[in-house]
Tab-separated table of C-alpha atoms in Angstrom:
chain	number	residue	atom	x	y	z
A	1	MET	CA	-110.272	-28.623	14.715
A	2	ILE	CA	-107.901	-26.640	12.513
A	3	PRO	CA	-108.686	-27.092	8.810
A	4	THR	CA	-106.102	-27.820	6.167
A	5	VAL	CA	-105.091	-25.785	3.144
A	6	HIS	CA	-106.643	-26.452	-0.246
A	7	GLU	CA	-104.791	-25.684	-3.460
A	8	ASP	CA	-107.807	-24.686	-5.565
A	9	ARG	CA	-107.811	-20.884	-5.610
A	10	ASP	CA	-110.479	-18.410	-6.625
A	11	HIS	CA	-108.764	-15.935	-8.929
A	12	ARG	CA	-110.890	-13.072	-7.621
A	13	GLY	CA	-108.661	-12.763	-4.562
A	14	GLN	CA	-109.713	-15.623	-2.281
A	15	GLY	CA	-106.277	-17.213	-2.709
A	16	ARG	CA	-104.421	-13.944	-3.085
A	17	TYR	CA	-101.897	-14.468	-0.263
A	18	THR	CA	-99.814	-17.581	0.333
A	19	LEU	CA	-97.489	-17.736	3.333
A	20	THR	CA	-94.591	-20.011	2.418
A	21	ASP	CA	-91.425	-21.206	4.121
A	22	THR	CA	-88.411	-19.785	2.274
A	23	GLY	CA	-86.338	-22.824	3.193
A	24	ASP	CA	-88.306	-25.648	1.579
A	25	GLY	CA	-91.157	-23.753	-0.101
A	26	HIS	CA	-94.026	-25.466	1.697
A	27	ALA	CA	-97.204	-23.433	2.219
A	28	TRP	CA	-98.084	-22.470	5.774
A	29	GLY	CA	-101.472	-21.369	4.504
A	30	VAL	CA	-103.542	-19.445	1.944
A	31	CYS	CA	-105.911	-16.535	2.580
A	32	ALA	CA	-107.804	-13.699	0.955
A	33	VAL	CA	-107.035	-10.756	3.276
A	34	ALA	CA	-103.779	-9.510	4.810
A	35	GLU	CA	-104.401	-6.691	7.294
A	36	GLY	CA	-101.309	-4.641	8.097
A	37	LEU	CA	-99.804	-5.089	4.634
A	38	PHE	CA	-100.044	-1.321	4.135
A	39	GLY	CA	-98.560	1.127	6.634
A	40	GLU	CA	-95.604	3.383	7.219
A	41	PRO	CA	-92.184	1.699	7.351
A	42	ARG	CA	-89.835	2.516	10.205
A	43	ARG	CA	-87.821	5.531	9.068
A	44	GLY	CA	-84.504	6.923	10.175
A	45	THR	CA	-84.447	10.582	11.275
A	46	TYR	CA	-81.397	12.821	10.904
A	47	GLU	CA	-80.667	16.391	11.910
A	48	LEU	CA	-78.289	18.139	9.534
A	49	PHE	CA	-76.502	20.918	11.397
A	50	GLY	CA	-75.420	24.074	9.592
A	51	TRP	CA	-77.717	23.372	6.656
A	52	VAL	CA	-77.105	25.563	3.596
A	53	PRO	CA	-79.530	24.977	0.684
A	54	GLU	CA	-78.305	25.354	-2.888
A	55	GLU	CA	-81.590	26.152	-4.664
A	56	GLY	CA	-84.147	27.256	-2.103
A	57	GLU	CA	-85.472	25.491	0.966
A	58	VAL	CA	-85.976	21.736	0.974
A	59	TYR	CA	-89.338	20.645	2.370
A	60	GLY	CA	-91.687	17.699	1.880
A	61	TRP	CA	-90.793	14.704	-0.212
A	62	VAL	CA	-87.221	15.061	-1.425
A	63	GLY	CA	-86.536	12.019	-3.585
A	64	SER	CA	-86.548	8.254	-3.989
A	65	ARG	CA	-82.796	8.192	-3.459
A	66	VAL	CA	-80.953	10.953	-1.644
A	67	TRP	CA	-77.195	10.632	-1.432
A	68	LEU	CA	-75.071	12.124	1.354
A	69	VAL	CA	-71.630	12.751	-0.127
A	70	PRO	CA	-68.651	13.542	2.165
A	71	GLU	CA	-66.863	16.581	0.790
A	72	ASP	CA	-63.453	15.082	1.572
A	73	ARG	CA	-64.377	11.853	-0.287
A	74	MET	CA	-62.719	9.807	2.456
A	75	LEU	CA	-65.882	7.675	2.688
A	76	ASP	CA	-68.366	6.472	0.090
A	77	ALA	CA	-71.669	8.264	-0.368
A	78	TRP	CA	-74.527	7.066	1.867
A	79	LEU	CA	-78.022	6.373	0.643
A	80	LEU	CA	-81.277	7.519	2.222
A	81	GLU	CA	-84.275	6.127	0.320
A	82	ASP	CA	-87.692	7.751	0.027
A	83	ALA	CA	-86.401	10.830	1.837
A	84	GLU	CA	-88.668	13.501	3.297
A	85	SER	CA	-87.728	16.860	4.807
A	86	LEU	CA	-89.527	18.085	7.912
A	87	GLY	CA	-87.905	21.497	7.555
A	88	LYS	CA	-85.744	23.260	10.123
A	89	TYR	CA	-86.120	23.072	13.871
A	90	PRO	CA	-87.344	26.497	15.046
A	91	GLY	CA	-84.465	28.722	16.095
A	92	THR	CA	-81.778	26.404	14.699
A	93	ASP	CA	-79.787	26.047	11.498
A	94	GLY	CA	-80.442	22.282	11.326
A	95	LEU	CA	-82.589	20.544	8.710
A	96	VAL	CA	-84.539	17.426	9.749
A	97	LEU	CA	-84.533	14.646	7.163
A	98	THR	CA	-86.225	11.246	7.388
A	99	GLY	CA	-85.928	8.225	5.150
A	100	LEU	CA	-85.209	4.528	4.831
A	101	ASP	CA	-81.582	3.701	5.560
A	102	ASP	CA	-79.755	1.261	3.329
A	103	TYR	CA	-78.403	-1.924	4.896
A	104	GLU	CA	-75.356	-0.144	6.336
A	105	GLY	CA	-76.677	3.344	7.029
A	106	PRO	CA	-74.578	6.472	7.468
A	107	PRO	CA	-71.696	6.238	9.971
A	108	GLU	CA	-72.508	7.630	13.390
A	109	GLY	CA	-70.917	10.879	14.468
A	110	HIS	CA	-69.504	11.982	11.105
A	111	ARG	CA	-68.289	15.540	11.675
A	112	ALA	CA	-67.209	16.941	8.358
A	113	LEU	CA	-68.877	18.748	5.467
A	114	VAL	CA	-71.471	16.661	3.612
A	115	ARG	CA	-73.333	17.565	0.421
A	116	LEU	CA	-76.706	16.102	-0.547
A	117	HIS	CA	-78.242	15.389	-3.941
A	118	ASP	CA	-81.321	13.532	-5.195
A	119	GLY	CA	-79.782	12.081	-8.340
A	120	TYR	CA	-80.846	15.071	-10.423
A	121	ARG	CA	-79.590	18.165	-8.576
A	122	TRP	CA	-77.579	19.240	-5.562
A	123	LEU	CA	-79.822	20.077	-2.633
A	124	GLY	CA	-77.412	21.654	-0.153
A	125	SER	CA	-74.745	20.909	2.433
A	126	CYS	CA	-74.290	20.598	6.188
A	127	ARG	CA	-71.263	20.748	8.480
A	128	GLU	CA	-72.276	17.573	10.397
A	129	PHE	CA	-75.306	15.426	11.171
A	130	THR	CA	-76.627	13.121	13.833
A	131	ARG	CA	-79.259	10.419	13.951
A	132	VAL	CA	-82.304	11.150	16.099
A	133	LEU	CA	-83.575	8.007	17.813
A	134	PRO	CA	-87.308	7.570	17.191
A	135	PRO	CA	-89.645	6.805	20.087
A	136	GLY	CA	-89.962	3.082	20.655
A	137	HIS	CA	-93.260	1.540	19.645
A	138	ALA	CA	-94.389	-1.947	18.762
A	139	ALA	CA	-95.195	-2.511	15.115
A	140	PRO	CA	-98.792	-3.617	14.464
A	141	PRO	CA	-99.189	-7.311	13.636
A	142	LEU	CA	-99.785	-8.731	10.191
A	143	VAL	CA	-103.186	-10.437	10.321
A	144	LEU	CA	-104.010	-13.110	7.752
A	145	ARG	CA	-107.793	-13.356	7.793
A	146	GLY	CA	-109.686	-16.333	6.447
A	147	LEU	CA	-106.517	-18.424	6.344
A	148	ALA	CA	-106.707	-22.089	5.358
A	149	PRO	CA	-103.691	-23.514	7.209
A	150	GLY	CA	-101.439	-26.254	5.910
A	151	ASP	CA	-100.648	-29.425	7.855
A	152	ARG	CA	-97.418	-28.086	9.370
A	153	LEU	CA	-99.091	-24.922	10.590
A	154	ARG	CA	-101.934	-26.935	12.109
A	155	ARG	CA	-99.422	-29.042	14.020
A	156	ALA	CA	-97.483	-25.938	15.159
A	157	LEU	CA	-100.645	-24.263	16.445
A	158	ALA	CA	-101.779	-27.426	18.186
A	159	THR	CA	-98.406	-27.749	19.933
A	160	GLY	CA	-98.349	-24.060	20.836
A	161	THR	CA	-94.758	-23.829	22.128
A	162	ARG	CA	-92.511	-20.820	21.536
A	163	ARG	CA	-90.332	-22.887	19.239
A	164	THR	CA	-93.154	-24.209	17.054
A	165	LEU	CA	-94.795	-20.784	16.798
A	166	ASP	CA	-91.578	-19.221	15.466
A	167	LEU	CA	-91.954	-19.643	11.699
A	168	GLU	CA	-88.399	-18.322	11.115
A	169	GLU	CA	-88.071	-16.885	7.587
A	170	ALA	CA	-91.173	-16.860	5.429
A	171	CYS	CA	-92.445	-15.204	2.279
A	172	LEU	CA	-95.907	-13.766	1.676
A	173	GLU	CA	-96.537	-14.503	-1.995
A	174	ILE	CA	-99.114	-12.201	-3.567
A	175	ARG	CA	-101.251	-12.878	-6.643
A	176	ASP	CA	-103.493	-10.578	-8.639
A	177	ASP	CA	-107.193	-11.103	-9.351
A	178	ARG	CA	-106.290	-13.291	-12.311
A	179	GLY	CA	-104.326	-15.631	-10.049
A	180	GLU	CA	-100.998	-14.599	-11.598
A	181	PRO	CA	-97.933	-14.019	-9.368
A	182	LEU	CA	-97.375	-10.313	-8.729
A	183	THR	CA	-94.871	-9.844	-5.899
A	184	ASP	CA	-93.908	-11.036	-2.418
A	185	ARG	CA	-92.815	-9.715	0.987
A	186	LEU	CA	-90.174	-11.308	3.194
A	187	LEU	CA	-91.045	-11.911	6.855
A	188	ARG	CA	-89.561	-13.339	10.018
A	189	PRO	CA	-92.917	-14.180	11.594
A	190	THR	CA	-93.847	-15.431	15.022
A	191	VAL	CA	-97.439	-16.436	15.721
A	192	ARG	CA	-98.963	-13.998	18.211
A	193	SER	CA	-102.408	-15.570	18.272
A	194	TRP	CA	-105.021	-17.322	16.181
A	195	ARG	CA	-108.776	-17.788	16.357
A	196	PRO	CA	-111.587	-19.219	14.224
A	197	SER	CA	-112.428	-16.859	11.375
A	198	SER	CA	-115.822	-15.345	10.661
A	199	ARG	CA	-114.997	-15.844	6.974
A	200	GLY	CA	-115.686	-19.560	7.104
A	201	THR	CA	-116.072	-22.484	9.484
A	202	HIS	CA	-112.881	-24.099	8.221
A	203	LEU	CA	-110.715	-20.973	8.330
A	204	ILE	CA	-108.705	-19.071	10.957
A	205	ASP	CA	-107.439	-15.521	11.546
A	206	LEU	CA	-103.684	-15.643	12.183
A	207	GLU	CA	-101.801	-12.751	13.846
A	208	LEU	CA	-98.080	-12.565	13.154
A	209	ASP	CA	-95.355	-10.506	14.827
A	210	GLY	CA	-91.835	-10.053	13.520
A	211	GLU	CA	-89.682	-8.208	10.999
A	212	PHE	CA	-91.833	-6.888	8.181
A	213	ALA	CA	-91.630	-3.808	5.967
A	214	PRO	CA	-95.173	-2.638	5.159
A	215	VAL	CA	-96.075	-1.084	1.831
A	216	PRO	CA	-96.093	2.722	2.341
A	217	GLY	CA	-99.331	4.624	1.976
A	218	TYR	CA	-98.314	6.537	-1.166
A	219	ALA	CA	-97.859	3.212	-2.981
A	220	ARG	CA	-101.227	1.759	-1.958
A	221	PRO	CA	-103.182	3.060	-5.005
A	222	ILE	CA	-100.492	1.574	-7.250
A	223	TRP	CA	-100.756	-1.802	-5.545
A	224	GLU	CA	-104.557	-1.788	-5.678
A	225	ARG	CA	-104.403	-1.050	-9.389
A	226	TRP	CA	-102.008	-3.938	-10.030
A	227	LEU	CA	-103.871	-6.353	-7.733
A	228	ALA	CA	-106.812	-5.989	-10.122
A	229	GLY	CA	-104.545	-7.218	-12.928
A	230	PRO	CA	-101.940	-5.767	-15.306
A	231	PRO	CA	-102.807	-2.673	-17.377
A	232	ASP	CA	-104.212	-3.184	-20.845
A	233	ALA	CA	-102.998	0.117	-22.314
A	234	LEU	CA	-99.595	1.752	-22.678
A	235	GLY	CA	-98.592	4.571	-20.340
A	236	ALA	CA	-101.042	3.905	-17.496
A	237	TRP	CA	-98.302	5.287	-15.222
A	238	ALA	CA	-97.891	8.567	-17.125
A	239	GLY	CA	-100.019	10.695	-14.784
A	240	LEU	CA	-98.114	9.611	-11.663
A	241	ASP	CA	-95.417	11.627	-9.923
A	242	THR	CA	-91.850	10.336	-9.660
A	243	ARG	CA	-92.443	8.729	-6.261
A	244	GLN	CA	-95.431	6.731	-7.482
A	245	ARG	CA	-93.746	5.897	-10.766
A	246	GLY	CA	-90.994	4.316	-8.689
A	247	ALA	CA	-93.596	2.187	-6.873
A	248	TRP	CA	-95.113	1.221	-10.239
A	249	LEU	CA	-91.669	0.236	-11.552
A	250	ASP	CA	-91.041	-1.890	-8.439
A	251	LEU	CA	-94.147	-3.963	-9.181
A	252	VAL	CA	-93.357	-4.129	-12.892
A	253	ARG	CA	-89.904	-5.483	-12.055
A	254	GLU	CA	-91.081	-7.975	-9.425
A	255	ARG	CA	-93.866	-9.274	-11.661
A	256	GLY	CA	-91.693	-9.239	-14.781
A	257	CYS	CA	-88.988	-11.366	-13.189
A	258	ARG	CA	-91.623	-14.037	-12.406
A	259	LEU	CA	-93.073	-14.242	-15.911
A	260	GLU	CA	-91.966	-16.450	-18.753
A	261	HIS	CA	-91.443	-14.133	-21.719
A	262	GLN	CA	-91.859	-15.061	-25.347
A	263	ASP	CA	-88.849	-13.625	-27.193
A	264	GLN	CA	-89.599	-11.792	-30.417
A	265	PRO	CA	-87.806	-13.110	-33.499
A	266	ALA	CA	-84.640	-11.395	-34.682
A	267	GLY	CA	-85.256	-8.300	-36.793
A	268	HIS	CA	-88.298	-7.158	-34.818
A	269	ALA	CA	-89.107	-3.417	-34.919
A	270	TYR	CA	-89.949	-1.883	-31.521
A	271	VAL	CA	-91.507	1.525	-30.877
A	272	LEU	CA	-90.800	3.492	-27.695
A	273	GLU	CA	-93.311	6.211	-26.806
A	274	GLY	CA	-91.141	8.847	-25.144
A	275	ARG	CA	-93.346	11.842	-24.485
A	276	HIS	CA	-93.731	11.041	-20.759
A	277	ILE	CA	-90.070	10.233	-20.005
A	278	THR	CA	-89.277	12.962	-17.488
A	279	ASP	CA	-87.479	10.941	-14.794
A	280	GLU	CA	-85.541	7.711	-14.394
A	281	PRO	CA	-88.484	5.411	-13.532
A	282	SER	CA	-90.417	6.553	-16.595
A	283	LEU	CA	-87.448	5.789	-18.859
A	284	TYR	CA	-87.467	2.129	-17.854
A	285	LEU	CA	-91.261	1.910	-17.766
A	286	ALA	CA	-91.497	3.171	-21.337
A	287	LEU	CA	-88.685	0.893	-22.488
A	288	GLY	CA	-90.335	-2.119	-20.842
A	289	GLU	CA	-93.610	-1.386	-22.617
A	290	ALA	CA	-91.843	-0.893	-25.938
A	291	VAL	CA	-90.503	-4.450	-25.731
A	292	ASN	CA	-93.189	-6.327	-23.764
A	293	GLY	CA	-96.378	-4.281	-24.078
A	294	PRO	CA	-98.507	-2.624	-21.357
A	295	GLY	CA	-96.998	-3.198	-17.914
A	296	GLY	CA	-93.991	-4.886	-19.508
A	297	TYR	CA	-90.554	-5.163	-17.922
A	298	PHE	CA	-87.193	-4.736	-19.634
A	299	GLY	CA	-84.878	-3.568	-16.872
A	300	GLY	CA	-85.126	-1.072	-14.034
A	301	CYS	CA	-81.543	0.219	-14.160
A	302	LEU	CA	-78.601	-0.006	-16.563
A	303	GLY	CA	-77.357	-3.291	-15.114
A	304	ALA	CA	-80.789	-4.899	-15.327
A	305	LEU	CA	-81.197	-3.603	-18.882
A	306	VAL	CA	-77.996	-5.401	-19.846
A	307	ASP	CA	-79.334	-8.608	-18.283
A	308	CYS	CA	-82.626	-8.341	-20.197
A	309	LEU	CA	-80.788	-7.781	-23.470
A	310	GLY	CA	-79.058	-11.122	-22.893
A	311	GLY	CA	-82.283	-12.999	-23.675
A	312	ASN	CA	-85.423	-14.493	-22.105
A	313	PHE	CA	-87.070	-11.088	-21.629
A	314	GLY	CA	-88.784	-10.637	-24.994
A	315	TYR	CA	-85.815	-9.639	-27.178
A	316	THR	CA	-83.672	-11.392	-29.758
A	317	ALA	CA	-80.785	-9.598	-31.477
A	318	PRO	CA	-80.636	-7.846	-33.835
A	319	ALA	CA	-83.592	-5.452	-33.791
A	320	THR	CA	-84.587	-1.836	-34.352
A	321	LEU	CA	-86.138	0.689	-31.971
A	322	LEU	CA	-87.957	3.850	-32.999
A	323	TRP	CA	-87.772	6.278	-30.047
A	324	ARG	CA	-90.481	8.897	-30.416
A	325	ASP	CA	-90.260	12.270	-28.646
A	326	ALA	CA	-86.690	11.504	-27.629
A	327	ALA	CA	-86.056	15.183	-26.882
A	328	THR	CA	-88.177	14.897	-23.724
A	329	ALA	CA	-85.801	12.380	-22.196
A	330	ARG	CA	-82.822	14.419	-23.390
A	331	ASP	CA	-84.186	17.479	-21.602
A	332	HIS	CA	-84.637	15.673	-18.277
A	333	LEU	CA	-82.016	12.909	-18.139
A	334	SER	CA	-78.949	14.157	-19.981
A	335	ARG	CA	-77.311	15.514	-16.842
A	336	ILE	CA	-78.104	13.412	-13.812
A	337	LEU	CA	-75.779	12.499	-10.946
A	338	THR	CA	-73.974	9.340	-9.858
A	339	PRO	CA	-74.035	8.469	-6.120
A	340	GLU	CA	-70.776	10.387	-5.736
A	341	GLY	CA	-72.313	13.401	-7.475
A	342	GLU	CA	-70.575	13.146	-10.846
A	343	PRO	CA	-72.781	14.240	-13.755
A	344	TYR	CA	-73.507	11.824	-16.579
A	345	ASP	CA	-75.886	11.431	-19.505
A	346	LEU	CA	-78.325	8.576	-18.812
A	347	VAL	CA	-79.932	8.735	-22.253
A	348	THR	CA	-76.559	8.343	-23.961
A	349	ALA	CA	-75.654	5.496	-21.612
A	350	VAL	CA	-78.875	3.648	-22.486
A	351	LEU	CA	-78.348	4.204	-26.209
A	352	GLU	CA	-74.824	2.805	-25.957
A	353	VAL	CA	-76.012	-0.310	-24.114
A	354	LEU	CA	-78.761	-0.912	-26.678
A	355	ALA	CA	-76.345	-0.500	-29.587
A	356	GLU	CA	-73.775	-2.833	-28.027
A	357	ARG	CA	-76.446	-5.558	-27.720
A	358	GLY	CA	-77.741	-5.294	-31.263
A	359	ILE	CA	-80.543	-2.717	-31.217
A	360	ARG	CA	-80.291	0.036	-33.801
A	361	VAL	CA	-82.126	3.078	-32.414
A	362	THR	CA	-83.711	5.888	-34.437
A	363	LEU	CA	-84.523	9.055	-32.493
A	364	MET	CA	-87.510	11.197	-33.453
């Protein structure tokens, strides 16, 4: 007999994961453990022929967002996320670069000069590039251990046909140890197998195949920290590198957009601690904490900042903001690059947005 799901959840992780149907929101089941959540996403690999670096060789992790900009500007810049350089092939002038393609990806067979930058500096150029097809391999399944299945999942498993075992589009909702919503992962799962679970006589272990982007290994410590609950002190992210700060900001944003915020009354005085603002993620992390406290969210880019200033994210116009150690951000973010490689001043852009929406900023 397949047991049914129960809604009472232990906030120490026993109801951490809920598999839900994105169409009507019903719960397929609830469990405590999701094996396969962490892993290495499928990455695109490119060889850049005729590579000429601008400031020394490029090796290792390159940047959260690397833009490939056609020199002739006949096409828009292409984005490669979380890019890593494997260095040059021995005996060649080609650089090997891997990363996560955006939804379109670079055009195949582009044979003209391309320059690369990471949003902060130009990295180099190549005369052409090609995509290297990775070896085919099956992705490991996502295993939900100790799952209490809902009625619809019990019926699907009992029927056992290909159609009923295709769960179509689903969402793995994830809660922290306090039982508060943290984030989710989209899936297109098909049931590979199921069996009674050793975690309880009324539970099952469910193996799922399908489209799923695992959380990369470098982000795992960040996730484990947040799964224990939100930070209780400002600047818990300060000792992280830019890559991990980006992962921290992702969780701050996903959690923050699920919370109901209590707006401060008009005239409130905010304080932004700026001594650790050395990259773009840290700018928005510090700003979020200035408005909403430790782990707080108040935008993750200029557009999102504008949305938050519109209300329902902790702010009511007008207000004041004291920005301490503002020179640190000026030193690091006053000349960054647009996707097309045009320089601009991010600090000035943020100050202008804040002023337009009723926040008077004092720099210290």
